[in-house]
Amino acid sequence: MTDTAPQAAGLAPTLLLSMPQLIDPNFKRTVVLLCEHNREGAFGLVLNRPTGALAGEVVQLDPPVHQRNDQQIWVGGPVEPQRGWILLAQAPANTDAVRVTDGVYLSASPALLRQLLENPTPQRTRFLVGYAGWGPGQLDNELLQSAWLTADVDLDIVFDTAAEAMWEAAIRRLGVDPIALQMSPGVH
């Protein structure tokens, strides 16, 4: 028996920008860092959903961290909201991290989390909970239905653009006015 299923395009790493007509509250006006995309599915992190909660107030480690960290917690997506991620602009020393692309590293290391909570956090660091996940072919189908635009990973968008401005800024960097976007198969 041969496998006739189409192979995923392998878009990662890229930014997924939701089309204006995508009304799912988990993804409306979102910018997603697509970290992995293959025939088994896709994994990404929503970048522009701040929670308002601070890491130092929310994260509980054993033994407890006694420092108060003023880094905000962000919603990385609706899947496994109890799972934490650390997004960094520089590879951390002496700990596990995956290079997503130049200038973007991802870790779920408890040791790194403790280190970042107990010490001054590098500026381009983000703590996220949950992730965006797609099953085999699911993201490919959403792309065919024009639910998402794709853009190159831009470190300024990922780490430096305010959450409320990120979606529009990312779309405008493509040279597009968000108001002009239409959602229909094969048409943007």
PDB file of C-alpha atoms in Angstrom, residues 6-173:
ATOM      1  CA  PRO A   6      -0.131  15.084   0.363  1.00  0.00           C
ATOM      2  CA  GLN A   7       2.982  15.990   2.288  1.00  0.00           C
ATOM      3  CA  ALA A   8       2.908  19.082   4.439  1.00  0.00           C
ATOM      4  CA  ALA A   9       4.779  21.995   2.917  1.00  0.00           C
ATOM      5  CA  GLY A  10       7.001  22.368   5.965  1.00  0.00           C
ATOM      6  CA  LEU A  11       6.409  26.094   6.444  1.00  0.00           C
ATOM      7  CA  ALA A  12       8.130  26.398   9.800  1.00  0.00           C
ATOM      8  CA  PRO A  13       9.593  28.621  10.903  1.00  0.00           C
ATOM      9  CA  THR A  14       7.199  31.339   9.832  1.00  0.00           C
ATOM     10  CA  LEU A  15       4.644  33.719  11.257  1.00  0.00           C
ATOM     11  CA  LEU A  16       0.985  32.882  10.724  1.00  0.00           C
ATOM     12  CA  LEU A  17      -1.247  35.940  10.612  1.00  0.00           C
ATOM     13  CA  SER A  18      -4.935  35.225  11.020  1.00  0.00           C
ATOM     14  CA  MET A  19      -7.209  36.628   8.363  1.00  0.00           C
ATOM     15  CA  PRO A  20      -9.674  39.265   9.652  1.00  0.00           C
ATOM     16  CA  GLN A  21     -12.632  36.940   9.028  1.00  0.00           C
ATOM     17  CA  LEU A  22     -11.213  34.222  11.305  1.00  0.00           C
ATOM     18  CA  ILE A  23     -13.529  34.643  14.276  1.00  0.00           C
ATOM     19  CA  ASP A  24     -12.440  31.751  16.504  1.00  0.00           C
ATOM     20  CA  PRO A  25     -11.702  33.643  19.757  1.00  0.00           C
ATOM     21  CA  ASN A  26      -8.489  31.652  20.213  1.00  0.00           C
ATOM     22  CA  PHE A  27      -7.097  32.983  16.942  1.00  0.00           C
ATOM     23  CA  LYS A  28      -8.909  36.204  16.065  1.00  0.00           C
ATOM     24  CA  ARG A  29      -6.293  38.804  15.056  1.00  0.00           C
ATOM     25  CA  THR A  30      -3.418  36.599  16.175  1.00  0.00           C
ATOM     26  CA  VAL A  31       0.202  36.322  15.222  1.00  0.00           C
ATOM     27  CA  VAL A  32       1.439  32.752  15.644  1.00  0.00           C
ATOM     28  CA  LEU A  33       5.070  31.722  15.568  1.00  0.00           C
ATOM     29  CA  LEU A  34       4.902  28.441  13.665  1.00  0.00           C
ATOM     30  CA  CYS A  35       7.729  26.380  15.165  1.00  0.00           C
ATOM     31  CA  GLU A  36       7.089  22.989  13.585  1.00  0.00           C
ATOM     32  CA  HIS A  37       5.130  21.860  10.523  1.00  0.00           C
ATOM     33  CA  ASN A  38       5.314  18.383   9.034  1.00  0.00           C
ATOM     34  CA  ARG A  39       3.070  15.529   7.977  1.00  0.00           C
ATOM     35  CA  GLU A  40       2.226  14.727  11.635  1.00  0.00           C
ATOM     36  CA  GLY A  41       0.823  18.217  12.180  1.00  0.00           C
ATOM     37  CA  ALA A  42       1.974  21.622  13.306  1.00  0.00           C
ATOM     38  CA  PHE A  43       2.996  23.394  16.517  1.00  0.00           C
ATOM     39  CA  GLY A  44       3.045  27.118  17.144  1.00  0.00           C
ATOM     40  CA  LEU A  45       2.824  29.799  19.791  1.00  0.00           C
ATOM     41  CA  VAL A  46       0.425  32.730  19.755  1.00  0.00           C
ATOM     42  CA  LEU A  47       2.538  35.827  20.351  1.00  0.00           C
ATOM     43  CA  ASN A  48       0.017  38.590  20.993  1.00  0.00           C
ATOM     44  CA  ARG A  49      -2.221  37.368  23.840  1.00  0.00           C
ATOM     45  CA  PRO A  50      -0.976  38.807  27.153  1.00  0.00           C
ATOM     46  CA  THR A  51      -2.695  37.532  30.290  1.00  0.00           C
ATOM     47  CA  GLY A  52      -1.943  40.503  32.537  1.00  0.00           C
ATOM     48  CA  ALA A  53      -0.522  38.080  35.112  1.00  0.00           C
ATOM     49  CA  LEU A  54       3.114  38.270  36.146  1.00  0.00           C
ATOM     50  CA  ALA A  55       5.353  35.202  36.101  1.00  0.00           C
ATOM     51  CA  GLY A  56       6.606  35.874  39.614  1.00  0.00           C
ATOM     52  CA  GLU A  57       3.028  35.795  40.934  1.00  0.00           C
ATOM     53  CA  VAL A  58       1.792  32.783  38.978  1.00  0.00           C
ATOM     54  CA  VAL A  59       4.640  30.300  38.592  1.00  0.00           C
ATOM     55  CA  GLN A  60       4.974  27.896  41.495  1.00  0.00           C
ATOM     56  CA  LEU A  61       8.168  25.906  41.805  1.00  0.00           C
ATOM     57  CA  ASP A  62       9.385  23.582  44.530  1.00  0.00           C
ATOM     58  CA  PRO A  63      11.279  24.951  46.368  1.00  0.00           C
ATOM     59  CA  PRO A  64       9.512  28.297  45.875  1.00  0.00           C
ATOM     60  CA  VAL A  65      11.135  31.218  44.116  1.00  0.00           C
ATOM     61  CA  HIS A  66      11.426  34.173  46.455  1.00  0.00           C
ATOM     62  CA  GLN A  67      12.142  36.814  43.844  1.00  0.00           C
ATOM     63  CA  ARG A  68       9.338  38.819  42.293  1.00  0.00           C
ATOM     64  CA  ASN A  69       9.662  38.672  38.508  1.00  0.00           C
ATOM     65  CA  ASP A  70       7.854  41.344  36.534  1.00  0.00           C
ATOM     66  CA  GLN A  71       7.733  39.372  33.266  1.00  0.00           C
ATOM     67  CA  GLN A  72       4.222  38.942  31.924  1.00  0.00           C
ATOM     68  CA  ILE A  73       2.660  35.561  31.136  1.00  0.00           C
ATOM     69  CA  TRP A  74       1.294  35.198  27.596  1.00  0.00           C
ATOM     70  CA  VAL A  75      -1.255  32.733  26.202  1.00  0.00           C
ATOM     71  CA  GLY A  76       0.612  30.618  23.653  1.00  0.00           C
ATOM     72  CA  GLY A  77      -2.572  28.886  22.521  1.00  0.00           C
ATOM     73  CA  PRO A  78      -5.573  26.885  23.654  1.00  0.00           C
ATOM     74  CA  VAL A  79      -3.866  23.455  23.808  1.00  0.00           C
ATOM     75  CA  GLU A  80      -2.497  22.295  27.197  1.00  0.00           C
ATOM     76  CA  PRO A  81      -2.864  25.654  28.975  1.00  0.00           C
ATOM     77  CA  GLN A  82      -1.067  24.230  32.018  1.00  0.00           C
ATOM     78  CA  ARG A  83       2.120  23.689  29.980  1.00  0.00           C
ATOM     79  CA  GLY A  84       4.751  26.425  29.998  1.00  0.00           C
ATOM     80  CA  TRP A  85       7.196  27.628  27.367  1.00  0.00           C
ATOM     81  CA  ILE A  86      10.043  30.101  27.336  1.00  0.00           C
ATOM     82  CA  LEU A  87      10.813  31.997  24.155  1.00  0.00           C
ATOM     83  CA  LEU A  88      14.215  33.699  24.035  1.00  0.00           C
ATOM     84  CA  ALA A  89      16.255  35.733  21.554  1.00  0.00           C
ATOM     85  CA  GLN A  90      19.521  34.133  22.656  1.00  0.00           C
ATOM     86  CA  ALA A  91      20.375  30.501  23.246  1.00  0.00           C
ATOM     87  CA  PRO A  92      20.477  29.879  26.993  1.00  0.00           C
ATOM     88  CA  ALA A  93      23.690  28.501  28.438  1.00  0.00           C
ATOM     89  CA  ASN A  94      23.739  25.069  30.081  1.00  0.00           C
ATOM     90  CA  THR A  95      20.112  24.176  29.448  1.00  0.00           C
ATOM     91  CA  ASP A  96      17.896  22.543  26.845  1.00  0.00           C
ATOM     92  CA  ALA A  97      16.550  24.826  24.148  1.00  0.00           C
ATOM     93  CA  VAL A  98      15.527  24.327  20.545  1.00  0.00           C
ATOM     94  CA  ARG A  99      16.573  26.811  17.892  1.00  0.00           C
ATOM     95  CA  VAL A 100      13.401  27.796  16.033  1.00  0.00           C
ATOM     96  CA  THR A 101      15.221  30.214  13.716  1.00  0.00           C
ATOM     97  CA  ASP A 102      18.038  32.743  13.961  1.00  0.00           C
ATOM     98  CA  GLY A 103      17.398  34.744  17.123  1.00  0.00           C
ATOM     99  CA  VAL A 104      14.512  32.614  18.418  1.00  0.00           C
ATOM    100  CA  TYR A 105      14.969  29.749  20.891  1.00  0.00           C
ATOM    101  CA  LEU A 106      12.328  27.721  22.686  1.00  0.00           C
ATOM    102  CA  SER A 107      12.634  25.873  25.976  1.00  0.00           C
ATOM    103  CA  ALA A 108      10.414  24.161  28.519  1.00  0.00           C
ATOM    104  CA  SER A 109      13.268  23.641  30.989  1.00  0.00           C
ATOM    105  CA  PRO A 110      12.295  23.982  34.676  1.00  0.00           C
ATOM    106  CA  ALA A 111      15.936  24.835  35.467  1.00  0.00           C
ATOM    107  CA  LEU A 112      15.872  27.701  32.955  1.00  0.00           C
ATOM    108  CA  LEU A 113      12.524  28.875  34.300  1.00  0.00           C
ATOM    109  CA  ARG A 114      13.953  29.026  37.821  1.00  0.00           C
ATOM    110  CA  GLN A 115      17.070  30.821  36.587  1.00  0.00           C
ATOM    111  CA  LEU A 116      14.987  33.425  34.736  1.00  0.00           C
ATOM    112  CA  LEU A 117      12.638  33.971  37.669  1.00  0.00           C
ATOM    113  CA  GLU A 118      15.471  34.388  40.185  1.00  0.00           C
ATOM    114  CA  ASN A 119      17.625  36.718  38.081  1.00  0.00           C
ATOM    115  CA  PRO A 120      17.084  39.712  35.838  1.00  0.00           C
ATOM    116  CA  THR A 121      15.343  38.419  32.736  1.00  0.00           C
ATOM    117  CA  PRO A 122      16.897  39.241  29.361  1.00  0.00           C
ATOM    118  CA  GLN A 123      14.801  41.811  27.503  1.00  0.00           C
ATOM    119  CA  ARG A 124      13.775  39.574  24.613  1.00  0.00           C
ATOM    120  CA  THR A 125      12.272  36.799  26.717  1.00  0.00           C
ATOM    121  CA  ARG A 126       8.672  35.671  26.835  1.00  0.00           C
ATOM    122  CA  PHE A 127       6.890  33.234  29.182  1.00  0.00           C
ATOM    123  CA  LEU A 128       3.926  31.490  27.557  1.00  0.00           C
ATOM    124  CA  VAL A 129       1.327  28.944  28.609  1.00  0.00           C
ATOM    125  CA  GLY A 130      -0.375  26.605  26.184  1.00  0.00           C
ATOM    126  CA  TYR A 131       0.254  26.295  22.485  1.00  0.00           C
ATOM    127  CA  ALA A 132      -1.466  26.172  19.113  1.00  0.00           C
ATOM    128  CA  GLY A 133      -1.572  22.700  17.615  1.00  0.00           C
ATOM    129  CA  TRP A 134      -2.885  21.235  14.394  1.00  0.00           C
ATOM    130  CA  GLY A 135      -3.362  17.582  13.468  1.00  0.00           C
ATOM    131  CA  PRO A 136      -2.125  16.019  10.217  1.00  0.00           C
ATOM    132  CA  GLY A 137      -3.196  18.180   7.279  1.00  0.00           C
ATOM    133  CA  GLN A 138      -5.312  20.513   9.421  1.00  0.00           C
ATOM    134  CA  LEU A 139      -3.148  23.614   9.032  1.00  0.00           C
ATOM    135  CA  ASP A 140      -2.647  22.841   5.337  1.00  0.00           C
ATOM    136  CA  ASN A 141      -6.432  22.837   4.895  1.00  0.00           C
ATOM    137  CA  GLU A 142      -6.767  26.111   6.812  1.00  0.00           C
ATOM    138  CA  LEU A 143      -4.116  27.648   4.556  1.00  0.00           C
ATOM    139  CA  LEU A 144      -5.995  26.416   1.464  1.00  0.00           C
ATOM    140  CA  GLN A 145      -9.131  28.066   2.858  1.00  0.00           C
ATOM    141  CA  SER A 146      -7.184  31.343   3.239  1.00  0.00           C
ATOM    142  CA  ALA A 147      -7.598  31.442   7.015  1.00  0.00           C
ATOM    143  CA  TRP A 148      -3.958  32.511   7.457  1.00  0.00           C
ATOM    144  CA  LEU A 149      -1.334  34.673   5.818  1.00  0.00           C
ATOM    145  CA  THR A 150       2.306  33.730   6.198  1.00  0.00           C
ATOM    146  CA  ALA A 151       5.206  36.083   6.857  1.00  0.00           C
ATOM    147  CA  ASP A 152       8.895  35.754   7.550  1.00  0.00           C
ATOM    148  CA  VAL A 153       9.842  35.639  11.221  1.00  0.00           C
ATOM    149  CA  ASP A 154      10.735  39.186  12.233  1.00  0.00           C
ATOM    150  CA  LEU A 155      12.394  39.522  15.650  1.00  0.00           C
ATOM    151  CA  ASP A 156      10.960  43.013  16.131  1.00  0.00           C
ATOM    152  CA  ILE A 157       7.449  41.626  15.680  1.00  0.00           C
ATOM    153  CA  VAL A 158       8.150  38.592  17.883  1.00  0.00           C
ATOM    154  CA  PHE A 159       9.734  40.410  20.814  1.00  0.00           C
ATOM    155  CA  ASP A 160       9.380  44.189  20.534  1.00  0.00           C
ATOM    156  CA  THR A 161       5.971  45.076  19.095  1.00  0.00           C
ATOM    157  CA  ALA A 162       3.143  45.763  21.544  1.00  0.00           C
ATOM    158  CA  ALA A 163       0.537  43.001  21.668  1.00  0.00           C
ATOM    159  CA  GLU A 164      -2.336  45.241  20.588  1.00  0.00           C
ATOM    160  CA  ALA A 165      -0.380  46.478  17.536  1.00  0.00           C
ATOM    161  CA  MET A 166       1.352  43.236  16.513  1.00  0.00           C
ATOM    162  CA  TRP A 167      -1.257  41.742  14.168  1.00  0.00           C
ATOM    163  CA  GLU A 168      -1.767  44.902  12.140  1.00  0.00           C
ATOM    164  CA  ALA A 169       1.962  45.712  12.096  1.00  0.00           C
ATOM    165  CA  ALA A 170       2.813  42.229  10.796  1.00  0.00           C
ATOM    166  CA  ILE A 171       0.203  42.441   8.033  1.00  0.00           C
ATOM    167  CA  ARG A 172       1.267  45.946   7.042  1.00  0.00           C
ATOM    168  CA  ARG A 173       4.891  44.730   6.759  1.00  0.00           C
TER     169      ARG A 173
END
